[in-house]
Short mmCIF file of N, CA and C and ligand atoms in Angstrom, two decimals:
data_model
loop_
_atom_site.label_atom_id
_atom_site.label_comp_id
_atom_site.label_asym_id
_atom_site.label_seq_id
_atom_site.Cartn_x
_atom_site.Cartn_y
_atom_site.Cartn_z
N MET D 1 128.35 94.74 128.19
CA MET D 1 128.34 96.17 128.35
C MET D 1 128.32 96.86 126.97
N GLU D 2 127.59 97.99 127.00
CA GLU D 2 127.22 98.38 125.92
C GLU D 2 128.05 99.93 125.91
N ARG D 3 128.60 100.29 124.75
CA ARG D 3 129.06 101.47 124.72
C ARG D 3 128.43 102.31 123.35
N LEU D 4 128.91 103.42 123.70
CA LEU D 4 128.43 104.43 122.60
C LEU D 4 129.29 104.26 121.57
N LEU D 5 128.82 104.03 119.98
CA LEU D 5 129.76 103.76 119.10
C LEU D 5 130.06 104.92 118.03
N PRO D 6 131.24 105.23 117.62
CA PRO D 6 131.43 106.37 116.73
C PRO D 6 130.74 106.23 115.40
N SER D 7 130.59 106.93 114.45
CA SER D 7 129.95 106.86 113.05
C SER D 7 130.76 105.83 112.41
N ARG D 8 131.92 105.71 112.45
CA ARG D 8 132.81 104.92 111.69
C ARG D 8 133.59 103.87 112.64
N PHE D 9 133.18 102.53 112.47
CA PHE D 9 133.87 101.57 113.47
C PHE D 9 134.29 100.31 112.69
N ASN D 10 134.87 99.49 113.56
CA ASN D 10 135.26 98.16 112.76
C ASN D 10 134.39 97.10 113.60
N PRO D 11 133.66 96.38 112.67
CA PRO D 11 132.66 95.63 113.30
C PRO D 11 133.31 94.36 113.90
N ALA D 12 134.56 93.80 113.10
CA ALA D 12 135.08 92.72 113.63
C ALA D 12 135.70 92.84 114.83
N GLU D 13 136.43 93.82 115.18
CA GLU D 13 136.96 94.20 116.55
C GLU D 13 135.88 93.86 117.61
N LEU D 14 134.58 94.48 117.25
CA LEU D 14 133.60 94.51 118.52
C LEU D 14 133.03 93.02 118.53
N ALA D 15 133.00 92.21 117.31
CA ALA D 15 132.27 90.94 117.10
C ALA D 15 133.35 90.04 118.11
N ARG D 16 134.71 90.18 117.72
CA ARG D 16 135.66 89.38 118.58
C ARG D 16 135.63 89.48 120.12
N SER D 17 135.21 90.44 120.68
CA SER D 17 134.88 90.70 122.27
C SER D 17 133.43 90.50 122.43
N LYS D 18 132.53 90.09 121.42
CA LYS D 18 131.15 90.07 121.75
C LYS D 18 130.55 91.35 122.44
N GLN D 19 130.99 92.46 121.81
CA GLN D 19 130.38 93.78 122.74
C GLN D 19 129.04 94.18 121.85
N SER D 20 128.48 94.96 122.87
CA SER D 20 126.93 95.53 122.45
C SER D 20 127.49 97.10 122.37
N GLY D 21 126.82 97.50 121.61
CA GLY D 21 126.92 98.73 121.02
C GLY D 21 125.66 99.93 120.71
N LYS D 22 125.84 101.00 120.82
CA LYS D 22 124.55 101.87 120.84
C LYS D 22 125.04 103.10 119.89
N LEU D 23 124.28 103.48 118.86
CA LEU D 23 124.50 104.53 117.96
C LEU D 23 123.39 105.72 118.11
N ILE D 24 123.61 106.82 118.18
CA ILE D 24 122.64 107.87 118.28
C ILE D 24 123.50 109.03 117.12
N LEU D 25 122.45 109.25 116.11
CA LEU D 25 122.70 109.70 114.74
C LEU D 25 121.71 110.77 114.56
N PRO D 26 122.05 111.98 114.19
CA PRO D 26 120.98 113.00 113.84
C PRO D 26 120.53 112.47 112.62
N VAL D 27 119.16 112.84 112.25
CA VAL D 27 118.56 112.31 111.09
C VAL D 27 118.99 113.25 109.83
N THR D 28 119.66 114.26 110.03
CA THR D 28 120.26 115.00 109.25
C THR D 28 121.20 114.35 108.33
N HIS D 29 121.94 113.28 108.81
CA HIS D 29 123.13 112.42 108.39
C HIS D 29 122.58 111.52 107.30
N PHE D 30 121.34 111.18 107.60
CA PHE D 30 120.85 110.25 106.49
C PHE D 30 120.16 110.79 105.27
N LYS D 31 120.78 111.07 104.23
CA LYS D 31 120.55 112.08 103.19
C LYS D 31 119.32 111.63 102.61
N ARG D 32 119.40 110.28 102.17
CA ARG D 32 118.18 110.01 101.26
C ARG D 32 116.88 109.59 101.95
N PHE D 33 117.04 109.30 103.24
CA PHE D 33 116.06 109.22 104.12
C PHE D 33 115.30 110.50 104.57
N SER D 34 116.36 111.61 104.84
CA SER D 34 115.63 112.91 105.25
C SER D 34 114.94 113.75 104.21
N ALA D 35 115.62 113.18 102.95
CA ALA D 35 114.67 113.80 101.70
C ALA D 35 113.53 113.56 101.67
N MET D 36 112.84 112.18 102.10
CA MET D 36 111.51 111.72 102.35
C MET D 36 110.76 112.30 103.42
N LEU D 37 111.16 113.08 104.12
CA LEU D 37 110.73 113.71 105.55
C LEU D 37 110.00 115.12 105.14
N ALA D 38 109.35 115.59 106.06
CA ALA D 38 108.83 117.12 106.12
C ALA D 38 109.78 117.77 106.54
N ASN D 39 110.61 117.45 107.50
CA ASN D 39 111.87 118.11 107.89
C ASN D 39 112.72 117.13 108.61
N ALA D 40 114.00 117.20 108.66
CA ALA D 40 115.03 116.36 109.11
C ALA D 40 115.23 116.59 110.89
N GLY D 41 114.23 117.00 111.39
CA GLY D 41 114.49 117.12 112.74
C GLY D 41 114.83 115.50 113.42
N GLY D 42 115.22 115.64 114.57
CA GLY D 42 115.50 114.33 115.48
C GLY D 42 116.46 113.67 115.23
N GLU D 43 116.72 112.18 115.75
CA GLU D 43 117.88 111.55 115.75
C GLU D 43 117.44 109.96 115.83
N VAL D 44 118.29 109.21 115.12
CA VAL D 44 118.01 107.78 115.31
C VAL D 44 118.86 107.13 116.17
N VAL D 45 118.09 106.26 117.08
CA VAL D 45 119.04 105.52 118.14
C VAL D 45 118.94 104.08 117.65
N ALA D 46 119.84 103.43 117.67
CA ALA D 46 120.18 101.96 117.30
C ALA D 46 121.05 101.20 118.39
N GLN D 47 120.85 100.21 118.54
CA GLN D 47 121.46 99.32 119.51
C GLN D 47 121.41 97.72 118.81
N ALA D 48 123.00 97.49 118.83
CA ALA D 48 123.36 96.17 118.15
C ALA D 48 124.34 95.47 119.08
N LYS D 49 124.13 94.19 118.87
CA LYS D 49 125.01 92.99 119.77
C LYS D 49 125.87 92.29 118.54
N PHE D 50 127.27 92.54 118.92
CA PHE D 50 128.23 91.97 117.87
C PHE D 50 128.81 90.71 118.17
N ASP D 51 128.81 89.90 117.20
CA ASP D 51 129.28 88.46 117.56
C ASP D 51 129.93 87.85 116.29
N LEU D 52 130.51 86.74 116.34
CA LEU D 52 131.05 86.16 115.26
C LEU D 52 130.31 84.75 115.10
N ASN D 53 129.98 84.66 113.76
CA ASN D 53 129.24 83.27 113.40
C ASN D 53 130.10 82.08 113.40
N GLU D 54 129.43 81.05 112.79
CA GLU D 54 130.33 79.81 112.79
C GLU D 54 131.57 79.70 111.54
N THR D 55 131.17 80.60 110.58
CA THR D 55 131.93 81.02 109.49
C THR D 55 132.92 82.28 110.07
N LYS D 56 133.04 82.39 111.34
CA LYS D 56 133.84 83.47 111.59
C LYS D 56 133.62 84.94 110.90
N HIS D 57 132.55 85.11 110.43
CA HIS D 57 132.09 86.51 109.90
C HIS D 57 131.36 87.26 111.30
N ALA D 58 131.70 88.61 111.35
CA ALA D 58 131.10 89.40 112.26
C ALA D 58 129.68 89.60 111.83
N THR D 59 129.02 89.65 112.89
CA THR D 59 127.49 89.74 112.81
C THR D 59 127.23 90.94 113.80
N ALA D 60 126.15 91.74 113.38
CA ALA D 60 125.51 92.67 114.22
C ALA D 60 123.84 92.29 114.21
N VAL D 61 123.40 92.15 115.51
CA VAL D 61 121.67 91.89 115.84
C VAL D 61 121.41 93.06 116.47
N GLY D 62 120.28 93.58 115.97
CA GLY D 62 119.85 94.93 116.96
C GLY D 62 118.46 95.44 116.35
N SER D 63 118.43 96.64 116.87
CA SER D 63 117.12 97.38 116.72
C SER D 63 117.47 98.87 116.54
N LEU D 64 116.61 99.62 115.71
CA LEU D 64 116.71 101.04 115.71
C LEU D 64 115.24 101.56 115.92
N HIS D 65 115.39 102.66 116.32
CA HIS D 65 114.29 103.55 116.30
C HIS D 65 114.33 105.05 116.31
N THR D 66 113.24 105.89 115.81
CA THR D 66 113.24 107.04 115.73
C THR D 66 111.78 107.79 115.79
N SER D 67 111.79 109.09 115.79
CA SER D 67 110.37 109.81 115.50
C SER D 67 110.81 110.83 114.67
N VAL D 68 110.05 110.77 113.57
CA VAL D 68 110.25 111.93 112.60
C VAL D 68 109.11 112.57 112.05
N ASN D 69 109.23 113.79 111.57
CA ASN D 69 108.47 114.71 110.91
C ASN D 69 108.20 114.16 109.35
N VAL D 70 106.81 113.67 109.01
CA VAL D 70 106.45 113.53 107.92
C VAL D 70 105.36 114.62 107.39
N THR D 71 104.96 114.36 106.13
CA THR D 71 103.63 115.38 105.70
C THR D 71 102.39 114.14 105.68
N CYS D 72 101.44 114.67 106.33
CA CYS D 72 100.14 114.06 106.41
C CYS D 72 99.59 114.25 104.77
N GLN D 73 99.33 112.93 103.99
CA GLN D 73 98.76 113.23 102.66
C GLN D 73 97.42 113.51 102.40
N ARG D 74 96.76 113.53 103.41
CA ARG D 74 95.25 114.00 103.37
C ARG D 74 95.10 115.47 103.64
N CYS D 75 95.98 116.13 104.75
CA CYS D 75 95.74 117.24 104.86
C CYS D 75 96.97 118.20 104.72
N MET D 76 98.18 117.57 104.45
CA MET D 76 99.17 118.33 103.98
C MET D 76 99.92 118.94 105.05
N GLN D 77 99.55 118.76 106.36
CA GLN D 77 100.29 119.21 107.51
C GLN D 77 101.24 118.33 108.00
N GLU D 78 102.17 118.81 108.67
CA GLU D 78 103.39 118.05 109.39
C GLU D 78 102.77 117.18 110.63
N MET D 79 103.19 116.00 110.71
CA MET D 79 102.86 115.20 111.58
C MET D 79 104.09 114.30 112.14
N LYS D 80 104.23 113.92 113.33
CA LYS D 80 105.29 113.03 113.57
C LYS D 80 104.80 111.67 113.88
N ILE D 81 105.82 110.76 113.35
CA ILE D 81 105.63 109.39 113.42
C ILE D 81 106.76 108.45 113.96
N ASP D 82 106.45 107.42 114.75
CA ASP D 82 107.41 106.75 115.20
C ASP D 82 107.77 105.53 114.35
N LEU D 83 109.21 105.29 114.10
CA LEU D 83 109.59 104.29 113.24
C LEU D 83 110.41 103.48 113.94
N ALA D 84 110.09 102.10 113.95
CA ALA D 84 111.11 100.97 114.56
C ALA D 84 111.24 99.55 114.18
N GLY D 85 112.41 99.23 114.05
CA GLY D 85 112.68 97.94 113.11
C GLY D 85 113.78 97.15 113.87
N ASP D 86 113.79 95.96 113.44
CA ASP D 86 114.81 95.31 113.91
C ASP D 86 115.85 94.83 112.73
N PHE D 87 117.08 94.47 112.94
CA PHE D 87 117.94 94.11 111.71
C PHE D 87 118.90 93.19 112.05
N GLY D 88 119.43 92.24 111.18
CA GLY D 88 120.53 91.38 111.24
C GLY D 88 121.30 91.79 110.19
N PHE D 89 122.72 92.12 110.54
CA PHE D 89 123.82 92.20 109.32
C PHE D 89 124.84 91.23 109.52
N ILE D 90 125.49 90.88 108.44
CA ILE D 90 126.64 90.12 108.37
C ILE D 90 127.86 91.11 107.80
N PHE D 91 129.04 91.08 108.11
CA PHE D 91 130.20 92.02 107.57
C PHE D 91 131.05 91.22 106.54
N VAL D 92 131.03 91.66 105.33
CA VAL D 92 131.64 91.07 104.25
C VAL D 92 132.55 91.98 103.59
N THR D 93 133.83 91.50 103.21
CA THR D 93 134.82 92.36 102.48
C THR D 93 134.57 92.07 101.00
N SER D 94 133.77 91.54 100.32
CA SER D 94 133.60 91.56 98.82
C SER D 94 131.94 91.17 98.59
N GLU D 95 131.76 91.69 97.34
CA GLU D 95 130.31 91.00 96.88
C GLU D 95 130.50 89.57 96.78
N GLU D 96 131.57 88.81 96.12
CA GLU D 96 131.68 87.52 96.06
C GLU D 96 131.46 86.72 97.33
N GLU D 97 132.00 87.24 98.57
CA GLU D 97 131.89 86.64 99.64
C GLU D 97 130.30 86.74 100.02
N ALA D 98 129.78 87.90 99.90
CA ALA D 98 128.22 88.17 100.30
C ALA D 98 127.54 86.84 99.52
N ASN D 99 127.74 86.79 98.20
CA ASN D 99 127.09 85.82 97.45
C ASN D 99 127.36 84.21 98.05
N GLU D 100 128.48 83.89 98.47
CA GLU D 100 128.64 82.77 98.98
C GLU D 100 128.06 82.40 100.29
N LEU D 101 127.67 83.51 101.01
CA LEU D 101 126.98 83.41 102.31
C LEU D 101 125.74 82.45 102.39
N GLU D 102 125.75 81.58 103.26
CA GLU D 102 124.10 80.90 103.42
C GLU D 102 123.66 81.30 104.88
N ASP D 103 123.43 82.80 104.78
CA ASP D 103 123.35 83.22 105.99
C ASP D 103 121.86 84.17 105.78
N ASP D 104 120.92 84.08 106.81
CA ASP D 104 119.76 84.95 106.69
C ASP D 104 120.09 86.33 106.87
N PHE D 105 121.14 86.81 107.54
CA PHE D 105 121.43 88.12 107.50
C PHE D 105 121.75 89.15 106.36
N ASP D 106 121.42 90.43 106.29
CA ASP D 106 121.74 91.35 105.21
C ASP D 106 123.32 91.43 105.30
N PRO D 107 123.70 91.29 104.06
CA PRO D 107 125.33 91.56 103.91
C PRO D 107 125.76 93.05 103.89
N VAL D 108 126.65 93.43 104.62
CA VAL D 108 127.17 94.85 104.48
C VAL D 108 128.64 94.67 104.08
N LEU D 109 129.12 95.51 103.31
CA LEU D 109 130.27 95.73 102.71
C LEU D 109 131.31 96.50 103.77
N VAL D 110 132.32 96.15 104.36
CA VAL D 110 133.27 96.87 104.92
C VAL D 110 134.26 97.50 104.05
N ASP D 111 134.86 98.56 104.54
CA ASP D 111 135.76 99.33 103.33
C ASP D 111 137.41 98.81 103.73
N ASP D 112 138.27 99.42 102.67
CA ASP D 112 139.47 98.91 102.96
C ASP D 112 140.29 98.83 104.18
N ARG D 113 139.55 99.54 105.16
CA ARG D 113 140.35 99.56 106.47
C ARG D 113 139.25 98.52 107.56
N ASN D 114 138.39 97.85 106.69
CA ASN D 114 137.54 96.95 107.48
C ASN D 114 136.65 97.71 108.53
N GLU D 115 136.30 98.99 108.17
CA GLU D 115 135.40 99.80 108.90
C GLU D 115 134.10 100.02 107.98
N ILE D 116 132.94 100.47 108.89
CA ILE D 116 131.62 100.68 108.11
C ILE D 116 131.41 102.24 108.58
N ASN D 117 130.51 102.73 107.88
CA ASN D 117 130.16 103.89 108.27
C ASN D 117 128.42 103.79 108.66
N SER D 118 128.08 103.87 109.92
CA SER D 118 126.83 103.49 110.45
C SER D 118 125.77 103.96 109.83
N VAL D 119 125.95 105.32 109.05
CA VAL D 119 124.85 106.10 108.17
C VAL D 119 124.59 104.83 107.13
N ASP D 120 125.75 104.45 106.46
CA ASP D 120 125.33 103.65 105.36
C ASP D 120 124.85 102.44 105.46
N PHE D 121 125.13 101.68 106.62
CA PHE D 121 124.33 100.42 106.92
C PHE D 121 122.97 100.51 107.59
N LEU D 122 122.60 101.83 108.28
CA LEU D 122 121.29 101.75 108.63
C LEU D 122 120.47 102.45 107.99
N GLU D 123 120.64 103.29 106.87
CA GLU D 123 120.04 104.06 106.14
C GLU D 123 118.80 103.15 105.22
N ASP D 124 119.12 101.97 104.65
CA ASP D 124 118.18 101.15 103.85
C ASP D 124 117.14 100.61 105.08
N GLU D 125 117.39 100.38 106.11
CA GLU D 125 116.57 99.69 107.18
C GLU D 125 115.80 100.88 107.60
N LEU D 126 116.15 101.82 107.68
CA LEU D 126 115.30 103.16 108.17
C LEU D 126 114.16 103.47 107.06
N ILE D 127 114.78 103.61 105.78
CA ILE D 127 113.72 103.83 104.52
C ILE D 127 112.95 102.89 104.71
N LEU D 128 113.18 101.63 104.83
CA LEU D 128 112.06 100.19 104.79
C LEU D 128 111.08 100.64 105.83
N GLN D 129 111.27 101.40 106.90
CA GLN D 129 110.29 101.41 107.85
C GLN D 129 109.37 102.51 107.75
N LEU D 130 109.53 103.11 106.80
CA LEU D 130 108.73 104.37 106.61
C LEU D 130 107.70 104.11 105.68
N PRO D 131 106.21 104.41 106.25
CA PRO D 131 105.12 103.78 105.56
C PRO D 131 104.95 104.36 104.20
N LEU D 132 104.41 103.55 103.11
CA LEU D 132 104.28 104.21 101.70
C LEU D 132 103.15 105.45 101.81
N ARG D 133 102.08 105.25 102.75
CA ARG D 133 101.25 106.56 102.97
C ARG D 133 101.35 106.96 104.13
N THR D 134 101.67 108.20 104.42
CA THR D 134 101.53 108.80 105.54
C THR D 134 100.48 109.64 105.88
N VAL D 135 99.17 109.20 106.80
CA VAL D 135 98.16 110.19 107.01
C VAL D 135 97.86 110.06 108.58
N HIS D 136 97.28 111.03 108.93
CA HIS D 136 96.93 111.13 110.46
C HIS D 136 96.02 109.92 110.76
N ASP D 137 96.33 109.10 111.57
CA ASP D 137 95.49 108.01 112.22
C ASP D 137 93.95 108.44 112.02
N ASN D 138 93.72 109.25 112.78
CA ASN D 138 92.40 109.78 112.78
C ASN D 138 92.03 111.06 111.96
N GLU D 139 91.29 110.96 111.06
CA GLU D 139 90.66 111.89 110.28
C GLU D 139 90.61 113.25 110.80
N GLN D 140 90.10 112.97 112.10
CA GLN D 140 89.92 114.36 112.95
C GLN D 140 91.05 115.25 113.14
N GLU D 141 92.11 114.51 113.16
CA GLU D 141 93.25 115.20 113.59
C GLU D 141 93.58 116.11 112.13
N CYS D 142 93.11 115.74 110.99
CA CYS D 142 93.49 116.53 109.84
C CYS D 142 92.99 117.81 109.81
N ASP D 143 93.57 118.87 109.20
CA ASP D 143 93.12 120.26 109.10
C ASP D 143 91.96 120.43 108.29
N PRO D 144 90.64 120.46 108.73
CA PRO D 144 89.65 120.51 107.79
C PRO D 144 89.63 121.58 106.73
N ALA D 145 90.03 122.63 107.06
CA ALA D 145 90.15 123.54 105.92
C ALA D 145 91.15 123.25 104.62
N VAL D 146 91.89 122.71 104.96
CA VAL D 146 93.12 122.06 103.87
C VAL D 146 92.52 120.86 103.12
N ILE D 147 91.63 120.15 103.88
CA ILE D 147 91.13 118.99 103.12
C ILE D 147 89.91 119.62 102.32
N GLU D 148 89.31 120.55 102.58
CA GLU D 148 88.04 121.09 101.88
C GLU D 148 88.82 121.89 100.50
N ALA D 149 90.09 122.55 100.86
CA ALA D 149 90.67 123.00 99.79
C ALA D 149 91.12 122.12 98.65
N VAL D 150 91.86 121.10 99.13
CA VAL D 150 92.09 119.75 98.41
C VAL D 150 91.14 119.53 97.62
N GLU D 151 90.07 119.16 98.38
CA GLU D 151 88.73 118.38 97.48
C GLU D 151 88.29 119.30 96.46
N SER D 152 88.04 120.46 96.71
CA SER D 152 87.23 121.46 95.78
C SER D 152 88.42 121.57 94.50
N ALA D 153 89.64 121.53 94.77
CA ALA D 153 90.66 121.66 93.49
C ALA D 153 90.67 120.48 93.08
N GLN D 154 90.34 119.32 93.52
CA GLN D 154 89.92 117.86 92.68
C GLN D 154 88.92 118.12 91.85
N GLN D 155 87.73 118.40 92.48
CA GLN D 155 86.49 118.36 91.79
C GLN D 155 86.12 119.56 90.78
N GLY D 156 86.79 120.95 91.17
CA GLY D 156 86.51 121.98 90.24
C GLY D 156 86.71 121.58 88.87
N PRO D 157 87.81 121.58 88.24
CA PRO D 157 88.01 121.18 87.00
C PRO D 157 87.52 120.45 86.33
N ALA D 158 86.98 119.09 86.88
CA ALA D 158 86.28 118.19 86.31
C ALA D 158 85.12 118.61 85.89
N LYS D 159 84.37 119.51 86.63
CA LYS D 159 83.06 119.84 86.54
C LYS D 159 82.88 121.03 85.43
N THR D 160 83.84 121.50 85.58
CA THR D 160 84.04 123.10 84.56
C THR D 160 84.41 122.34 82.97
N HIS D 161 85.27 121.24 83.08
CA HIS D 161 85.63 120.68 81.75
C HIS D 161 84.80 119.67 81.11
N ASN D 162 83.73 119.28 81.97
CA ASN D 162 82.77 118.51 81.37
C ASN D 162 81.86 118.67 80.22
N PRO D 163 82.02 118.38 79.08
CA PRO D 163 81.54 118.95 77.69
C PRO D 163 79.92 118.71 77.82
N PHE D 164 79.50 117.59 78.61
CA PHE D 164 78.26 117.21 78.65
C PHE D 164 77.44 117.79 79.63
N SER D 165 78.06 118.48 80.47
CA SER D 165 77.39 119.07 81.70
C SER D 165 76.05 119.93 81.06
N GLY D 166 75.01 119.97 81.77
CA GLY D 166 74.05 120.68 81.35
C GLY D 166 73.15 120.09 80.11
N LEU D 167 73.77 118.94 79.56
CA LEU D 167 73.01 118.15 78.59
C LEU D 167 71.59 117.39 79.35
N ASP D 168 71.70 117.08 80.36
CA ASP D 168 70.76 116.42 81.13
C ASP D 168 69.42 117.59 80.96
N LYS D 169 69.76 118.71 81.32
CA LYS D 169 68.99 119.61 81.41
C LYS D 169 68.12 120.12 80.11
N LEU D 170 69.08 120.02 79.08
CA LEU D 170 68.62 120.49 77.67
C LEU D 170 67.82 119.38 77.27
N LEU D 171 68.20 117.97 77.68
CA LEU D 171 67.26 116.77 77.07
C LEU D 171 65.83 116.73 77.78
N LYS D 172 65.78 117.34 79.00
CA LYS D 172 64.40 117.42 79.83
C LYS D 172 63.62 118.29 79.26
N ASN D 173 64.15 119.48 78.58
CA ASN D 173 63.26 120.60 78.32
C ASN D 173 62.37 119.98 77.15
ZN1 LIG Z 1 96.22 114.94 108.27
#
């Protein structure tokens, strides 16, 4: 059974009853992530299956996806990209506990009420999915007027500031 989870919840409770949950969060809730975008429209959808592992730690295995607006670094226009990733988390109550684990899952610290904030534990995963360089797949999709402006801005100063420009001509004469 899958249910919609609130933004804060107790993962151990879900794990004990082996529940599956779904999260739908606006991109604006992810402050660090949305600062890397052209605008913070859209929402992040995640689903996870909660379980207890052999050391009785709560775990969450699942995936997330979203569609966000980034800036194309070739033509500076906004473009939409789809991001998707899988995660495996293990919930711990202290850093020491996290260090003692022999688990491949990423440790997530619960607060003093044994709860977690969904934004906190999903944000790093979301940032990881963002490509380092975002450009339109096909150069044809880029705005040609902007590319021309960017290129001439890059070439312009180099030409005028070259102290040897015109030297070739001088030597030939
Ligand atoms: Zn472009």
